[in-house]
Amino acid sequence: MSALQKGVVSQASTTTGIDVVTFGCRLNTYESEVMRREAESAGLGELNGGAFIFNTCAVTAEAVRQAKQAIRKARRENPSARIIVTGCAAQTEPQNFAAMDEVDLVLGNEEKLKANSYRALPDFGVNDTEKARVNDIFSVRETASHMVDAIEGRARAFVQVQNGCDHRCTFCIIPYGRGNSRSVPMGAVVEQVKRLAGNGYAEIVLTGVDMTSFGADLPGAPKLGKLVKTILRQVPDVKRLRLSSIDSIEADDDLLDAIATEQRLMPHLHLSLQSGDDMILKRMKRRHLRDQSIRFCEDVRKLRPGIVFGADIIAGFPTETEAMFENSEKIVEECGLTHLHVFPFSPREGTPAARMPQVRREVVKTRAARLRAAGETAYRHHLSSLSGTRQSILVERDGLGRTEGFTPAAIDAGAPGEIVDAMVAGHDGARLIAAPLAAQAA
């Protein structure tokens, strides 16, 4: 589970009449830009009533529910529009979406990136089988590089370096939506970064499903650290390079060296921890133990003092006792986590965890709330620790931006995409309050 976020990440429309609604991870955000371009080239925007493309997420049952809710709302408000559903939820349960009267076409994760998929929309009133165009994702052996010039509505740009996952965590449906791990060739990644940096993006975010598995299927098996160093060496115009999410157990020596020595590599890592208890980690079929996570954070802090850690943690995994959960609570402080993504366990049909003894839903919700409270406490301490410090802030939209450590900051300066040097005066509990240094000098 990589770079996951709840709910709608973005909704963007173009003058061509195509609305792309994106759920889930940063990889989906990048792919939505490719989809928009391909759909436009196929003439989808010329349809009377316009078109909606929903790029869905399958990581939790709640994510699927939110997508279906958004689809129904779009149909009510746009009765003559054509509605296309794609993404991981469409890949893993195509017939559930095809059975919705509101949906005109269901595309798989491979099909959604091809213009031809949008050129032959089925007629209204076709049966569910004709609606669904979803192939076996495990038959896909390569991940092509799709060059984009911009990420609409974004101050930073995402670049896909990898797709799919070879691991089979017992809670995760994502490999069945994305297929096995496959990497984008290094040269293609570098060219995409050059293109986006040349178009004015100051920050580039590398993204993938299991990004630290990058390169295993490429000639010579280069690792993520080599890719990072190559980008920074060959694209001097990149001011800030960020990693979306990593599996710490796979972090290679070159990556650790880059964290220690490359100031343009941002001091923020989001870790796929999932639990702080060894027995639960084993039942999840994770490849790390709690002490390895704690030691990793300690070691990286020695390499890059001030680095900020976020993490995904699941509350209420099957068989989780109170003592096991408390280990997850404690790891927030032991790892020094500040940006927490908490997921109440949600059984996904077809996964081994769905067949394990379940924790009562009210207990799951209570534990998730406790974890979020622990995360909020740690986050407020983090905000307080930055008071009086100088920070480099990338402005995302008017009045708001993020530091190098990915901490939100309110700042009344700069245009979206511009980096502003600022001094932090304090915080409001949710974000830093900063003022540009130039303004202070004046």
mmCIF file with all atom_site columns, C-alpha atoms in Angstrom, residues 38-149:
data_model
loop_
_atom_site.group_PDB
_atom_site.id
_atom_site.type_symbol
_atom_site.label_atom_id
_atom_site.label_alt_id
_atom_site.label_comp_id
_atom_site.label_asym_id
_atom_site.label_entity_id
_atom_site.label_seq_id
_atom_site.pdbx_PDB_ins_code
_atom_site.Cartn_x
_atom_site.Cartn_y
_atom_site.Cartn_z
_atom_site.occupancy
_atom_site.B_iso_or_equiv
_atom_site.pdbx_formal_charge
_atom_site.auth_seq_id
_atom_site.auth_comp_id
_atom_site.auth_asym_id
_atom_site.auth_atom_id
_atom_site.pdbx_PDB_model_num
ATOM 1   C CA . GLU A 1 38  ? -5.667  10.327  -24.309 1.00 0.00 ? 38  GLU A CA 1
ATOM 2   C CA . ALA A 1 39  ? -9.388  10.960  -23.893 1.00 0.00 ? 39  ALA A CA 1
ATOM 3   C CA . GLU A 1 40  ? -9.041  14.401  -25.467 1.00 0.00 ? 40  GLU A CA 1
ATOM 4   C CA . SER A 1 41  ? -7.135  12.979  -28.433 1.00 0.00 ? 41  SER A CA 1
ATOM 5   C CA . ALA A 1 42  ? -9.906  10.403  -28.851 1.00 0.00 ? 42  ALA A CA 1
ATOM 6   C CA . GLY A 1 43  ? -12.483 13.198  -29.113 1.00 0.00 ? 43  GLY A CA 1
ATOM 7   C CA . LEU A 1 44  ? -14.297 12.354  -25.882 1.00 0.00 ? 44  LEU A CA 1
ATOM 8   C CA . GLY A 1 45  ? -14.767 16.010  -25.032 1.00 0.00 ? 45  GLY A CA 1
ATOM 9   C CA . GLU A 1 46  ? -16.758 16.597  -28.211 1.00 0.00 ? 46  GLU A CA 1
ATOM 10  C CA . LEU A 1 47  ? -19.692 14.544  -26.954 1.00 0.00 ? 47  LEU A CA 1
ATOM 11  C CA . ASN A 1 48  ? -22.885 16.421  -26.173 1.00 0.00 ? 48  ASN A CA 1
ATOM 12  C CA . GLY A 1 49  ? -23.200 16.687  -22.408 1.00 0.00 ? 49  GLY A CA 1
ATOM 13  C CA . GLY A 1 50  ? -19.491 16.157  -21.830 1.00 0.00 ? 50  GLY A CA 1
ATOM 14  C CA . ALA A 1 51  ? -17.843 13.248  -20.072 1.00 0.00 ? 51  ALA A CA 1
ATOM 15  C CA . PHE A 1 52  ? -16.757 12.224  -16.575 1.00 0.00 ? 52  PHE A CA 1
ATOM 16  C CA . ILE A 1 53  ? -13.874 9.816   -15.959 1.00 0.00 ? 53  ILE A CA 1
ATOM 17  C CA . PHE A 1 54  ? -13.618 8.384   -12.450 1.00 0.00 ? 54  PHE A CA 1
ATOM 18  C CA . ASN A 1 55  ? -10.151 7.056   -11.592 1.00 0.00 ? 55  ASN A CA 1
ATOM 19  C CA . THR A 1 56  ? -10.939 4.891   -8.564  1.00 0.00 ? 56  THR A CA 1
ATOM 20  C CA . CYS A 1 57  ? -9.048  3.421   -5.605  1.00 0.00 ? 57  CYS A CA 1
ATOM 21  C CA . ALA A 1 58  ? -9.534  -0.083  -4.156  1.00 0.00 ? 58  ALA A CA 1
ATOM 22  C CA . VAL A 1 59  ? -7.444  0.105   -1.000  1.00 0.00 ? 59  VAL A CA 1
ATOM 23  C CA . THR A 1 60  ? -10.463 0.107   1.334   1.00 0.00 ? 60  THR A CA 1
ATOM 24  C CA . ALA A 1 61  ? -14.162 -0.652  1.059   1.00 0.00 ? 61  ALA A CA 1
ATOM 25  C CA . GLU A 1 62  ? -14.752 2.982   2.040   1.00 0.00 ? 62  GLU A CA 1
ATOM 26  C CA . ALA A 1 63  ? -12.765 4.189   -0.977  1.00 0.00 ? 63  ALA A CA 1
ATOM 27  C CA . VAL A 1 64  ? -14.997 2.099   -3.258  1.00 0.00 ? 64  VAL A CA 1
ATOM 28  C CA . ARG A 1 65  ? -18.139 3.386   -1.528  1.00 0.00 ? 65  ARG A CA 1
ATOM 29  C CA . GLN A 1 66  ? -17.016 7.006   -1.986  1.00 0.00 ? 66  GLN A CA 1
ATOM 30  C CA . ALA A 1 67  ? -16.394 6.412   -5.681  1.00 0.00 ? 67  ALA A CA 1
ATOM 31  C CA . LYS A 1 68  ? -19.852 4.947   -6.211  1.00 0.00 ? 68  LYS A CA 1
ATOM 32  C CA . GLN A 1 69  ? -21.407 7.847   -4.305  1.00 0.00 ? 69  GLN A CA 1
ATOM 33  C CA . ALA A 1 70  ? -19.563 10.361  -6.491  1.00 0.00 ? 70  ALA A CA 1
ATOM 34  C CA . ILE A 1 71  ? -20.642 8.528   -9.669  1.00 0.00 ? 71  ILE A CA 1
ATOM 35  C CA . ARG A 1 72  ? -24.310 8.635   -8.658  1.00 0.00 ? 72  ARG A CA 1
ATOM 36  C CA . LYS A 1 73  ? -24.051 12.330  -7.825  1.00 0.00 ? 73  LYS A CA 1
ATOM 37  C CA . ALA A 1 74  ? -22.421 13.088  -11.184 1.00 0.00 ? 74  ALA A CA 1
ATOM 38  C CA . ARG A 1 75  ? -25.246 11.326  -13.014 1.00 0.00 ? 75  ARG A CA 1
ATOM 39  C CA . ARG A 1 76  ? -27.944 13.191  -11.075 1.00 0.00 ? 76  ARG A CA 1
ATOM 40  C CA . GLU A 1 77  ? -26.329 16.541  -11.844 1.00 0.00 ? 77  GLU A CA 1
ATOM 41  C CA . ASN A 1 78  ? -25.329 15.699  -15.437 1.00 0.00 ? 78  ASN A CA 1
ATOM 42  C CA . PRO A 1 79  ? -28.001 13.407  -16.902 1.00 0.00 ? 79  PRO A CA 1
ATOM 43  C CA . SER A 1 80  ? -26.704 13.613  -20.484 1.00 0.00 ? 80  SER A CA 1
ATOM 44  C CA . ALA A 1 81  ? -22.982 13.145  -19.719 1.00 0.00 ? 81  ALA A CA 1
ATOM 45  C CA . ARG A 1 82  ? -21.114 9.935   -20.481 1.00 0.00 ? 82  ARG A CA 1
ATOM 46  C CA . ILE A 1 83  ? -19.589 8.359   -17.393 1.00 0.00 ? 83  ILE A CA 1
ATOM 47  C CA . ILE A 1 84  ? -16.478 6.157   -17.536 1.00 0.00 ? 84  ILE A CA 1
ATOM 48  C CA . VAL A 1 85  ? -15.107 4.325   -14.498 1.00 0.00 ? 85  VAL A CA 1
ATOM 49  C CA . THR A 1 86  ? -11.548 3.047   -14.289 1.00 0.00 ? 86  THR A CA 1
ATOM 50  C CA . GLY A 1 87  ? -8.713  2.611   -11.770 1.00 0.00 ? 87  GLY A CA 1
ATOM 51  C CA . CYS A 1 88  ? -7.998  -0.103  -9.217  1.00 0.00 ? 88  CYS A CA 1
ATOM 52  C CA . ALA A 1 89  ? -11.577 -0.610  -8.026  1.00 0.00 ? 89  ALA A CA 1
ATOM 53  C CA . ALA A 1 90  ? -12.741 -0.966  -11.625 1.00 0.00 ? 90  ALA A CA 1
ATOM 54  C CA . GLN A 1 91  ? -9.936  -3.479  -12.257 1.00 0.00 ? 91  GLN A CA 1
ATOM 55  C CA . THR A 1 92  ? -10.733 -5.629  -9.208  1.00 0.00 ? 92  THR A CA 1
ATOM 56  C CA . GLU A 1 93  ? -14.549 -5.514  -9.374  1.00 0.00 ? 93  GLU A CA 1
ATOM 57  C CA . PRO A 1 94  ? -15.533 -4.459  -12.909 1.00 0.00 ? 94  PRO A CA 1
ATOM 58  C CA . GLN A 1 95  ? -18.978 -6.064  -12.893 1.00 0.00 ? 95  GLN A CA 1
ATOM 59  C CA . ASN A 1 96  ? -20.032 -4.171  -9.753  1.00 0.00 ? 96  ASN A CA 1
ATOM 60  C CA . PHE A 1 97  ? -19.454 -0.896  -11.577 1.00 0.00 ? 97  PHE A CA 1
ATOM 61  C CA . ALA A 1 98  ? -20.847 -2.177  -14.874 1.00 0.00 ? 98  ALA A CA 1
ATOM 62  C CA . ALA A 1 99  ? -24.053 -3.074  -13.045 1.00 0.00 ? 99  ALA A CA 1
ATOM 63  C CA . MET A 1 100 ? -24.564 0.582   -12.084 1.00 0.00 ? 100 MET A CA 1
ATOM 64  C CA . ASP A 1 101 ? -27.147 2.241   -14.330 1.00 0.00 ? 101 ASP A CA 1
ATOM 65  C CA . GLU A 1 102 ? -25.184 5.490   -14.067 1.00 0.00 ? 102 GLU A CA 1
ATOM 66  C CA . VAL A 1 103 ? -22.074 4.017   -15.704 1.00 0.00 ? 103 VAL A CA 1
ATOM 67  C CA . ASP A 1 104 ? -21.521 3.885   -19.481 1.00 0.00 ? 104 ASP A CA 1
ATOM 68  C CA . LEU A 1 105 ? -18.093 2.204   -19.639 1.00 0.00 ? 105 LEU A CA 1
ATOM 69  C CA . VAL A 1 106 ? -15.669 0.418   -17.296 1.00 0.00 ? 106 VAL A CA 1
ATOM 70  C CA . LEU A 1 107 ? -11.980 0.356   -18.227 1.00 0.00 ? 107 LEU A CA 1
ATOM 71  C CA . GLY A 1 108 ? -9.124  -1.570  -16.630 1.00 0.00 ? 108 GLY A CA 1
ATOM 72  C CA . ASN A 1 109 ? -5.878  -0.032  -15.413 1.00 0.00 ? 109 ASN A CA 1
ATOM 73  C CA . GLU A 1 110 ? -4.066  -0.911  -18.618 1.00 0.00 ? 110 GLU A CA 1
ATOM 74  C CA . GLU A 1 111 ? -6.886  0.146   -20.939 1.00 0.00 ? 111 GLU A CA 1
ATOM 75  C CA . LYS A 1 112 ? -7.365  3.569   -19.294 1.00 0.00 ? 112 LYS A CA 1
ATOM 76  C CA . LEU A 1 113 ? -4.015  4.824   -20.641 1.00 0.00 ? 113 LEU A CA 1
ATOM 77  C CA . LYS A 1 114 ? -4.869  4.205   -24.329 1.00 0.00 ? 114 LYS A CA 1
ATOM 78  C CA . ALA A 1 115 ? -6.766  6.596   -26.584 1.00 0.00 ? 115 ALA A CA 1
ATOM 79  C CA . ASN A 1 116 ? -8.488  3.751   -28.420 1.00 0.00 ? 116 ASN A CA 1
ATOM 80  C CA . SER A 1 117 ? -10.279 2.780   -25.218 1.00 0.00 ? 117 SER A CA 1
ATOM 81  C CA . TYR A 1 118 ? -12.184 6.067   -25.315 1.00 0.00 ? 118 TYR A CA 1
ATOM 82  C CA . ARG A 1 119 ? -12.957 6.088   -29.030 1.00 0.00 ? 119 ARG A CA 1
ATOM 83  C CA . ALA A 1 120 ? -15.720 3.489   -29.044 1.00 0.00 ? 120 ALA A CA 1
ATOM 84  C CA . LEU A 1 121 ? -18.064 4.197   -26.172 1.00 0.00 ? 121 LEU A CA 1
ATOM 85  C CA . PRO A 1 122 ? -20.896 1.652   -26.110 1.00 0.00 ? 122 PRO A CA 1
ATOM 86  C CA . ASP A 1 123 ? -24.403 2.837   -26.875 1.00 0.00 ? 123 ASP A CA 1
ATOM 87  C CA . PHE A 1 124 ? -26.716 3.725   -24.024 1.00 0.00 ? 124 PHE A CA 1
ATOM 88  C CA . GLY A 1 125 ? -28.575 0.711   -22.655 1.00 0.00 ? 125 GLY A CA 1
ATOM 89  C CA . VAL A 1 126 ? -26.010 -2.013  -23.419 1.00 0.00 ? 126 VAL A CA 1
ATOM 90  C CA . ASN A 1 127 ? -25.639 -4.958  -21.072 1.00 0.00 ? 127 ASN A CA 1
ATOM 91  C CA . ASP A 1 128 ? -23.080 -5.154  -18.285 1.00 0.00 ? 128 ASP A CA 1
ATOM 92  C CA . THR A 1 129 ? -20.686 -7.393  -20.227 1.00 0.00 ? 129 THR A CA 1
ATOM 93  C CA . GLU A 1 130 ? -20.421 -4.925  -23.097 1.00 0.00 ? 130 GLU A CA 1
ATOM 94  C CA . LYS A 1 131 ? -19.764 -2.104  -20.661 1.00 0.00 ? 131 LYS A CA 1
ATOM 95  C CA . ALA A 1 132 ? -16.665 -3.679  -19.096 1.00 0.00 ? 132 ALA A CA 1
ATOM 96  C CA . ARG A 1 133 ? -13.349 -3.665  -20.956 1.00 0.00 ? 133 ARG A CA 1
ATOM 97  C CA . VAL A 1 134 ? -10.939 -5.031  -18.373 1.00 0.00 ? 134 VAL A CA 1
ATOM 98  C CA . ASN A 1 135 ? -8.121  -7.424  -19.234 1.00 0.00 ? 135 ASN A CA 1
ATOM 99  C CA . ASP A 1 136 ? -6.029  -9.631  -16.934 1.00 0.00 ? 136 ASP A CA 1
ATOM 100 C CA . ILE A 1 137 ? -3.631  -7.173  -15.291 1.00 0.00 ? 137 ILE A CA 1
ATOM 101 C CA . PHE A 1 138 ? -1.142  -9.977  -14.563 1.00 0.00 ? 138 PHE A CA 1
ATOM 102 C CA . SER A 1 139 ? -0.613  -10.393 -18.300 1.00 0.00 ? 139 SER A CA 1
ATOM 103 C CA . VAL A 1 140 ? 1.006   -6.933  -18.413 1.00 0.00 ? 140 VAL A CA 1
ATOM 104 C CA . ARG A 1 141 ? 4.796   -7.267  -18.392 1.00 0.00 ? 141 ARG A CA 1
ATOM 105 C CA . GLU A 1 142 ? 5.993   -3.691  -18.927 1.00 0.00 ? 142 GLU A CA 1
ATOM 106 C CA . THR A 1 143 ? 5.156   -0.196  -17.754 1.00 0.00 ? 143 THR A CA 1
ATOM 107 C CA . ALA A 1 144 ? 5.461   2.291   -20.577 1.00 0.00 ? 144 ALA A CA 1
ATOM 108 C CA . SER A 1 145 ? 6.600   5.849   -20.012 1.00 0.00 ? 145 SER A CA 1
ATOM 109 C CA . HIS A 1 146 ? 3.784   8.299   -20.693 1.00 0.00 ? 146 HIS A CA 1
ATOM 110 C CA . MET A 1 147 ? 5.267   11.756  -21.167 1.00 0.00 ? 147 MET A CA 1
ATOM 111 C CA . VAL A 1 148 ? 3.222   14.622  -19.752 1.00 0.00 ? 148 VAL A CA 1
ATOM 112 C CA . ASP A 1 149 ? 3.991   18.331  -19.851 1.00 0.00 ? 149 ASP A CA 1
#
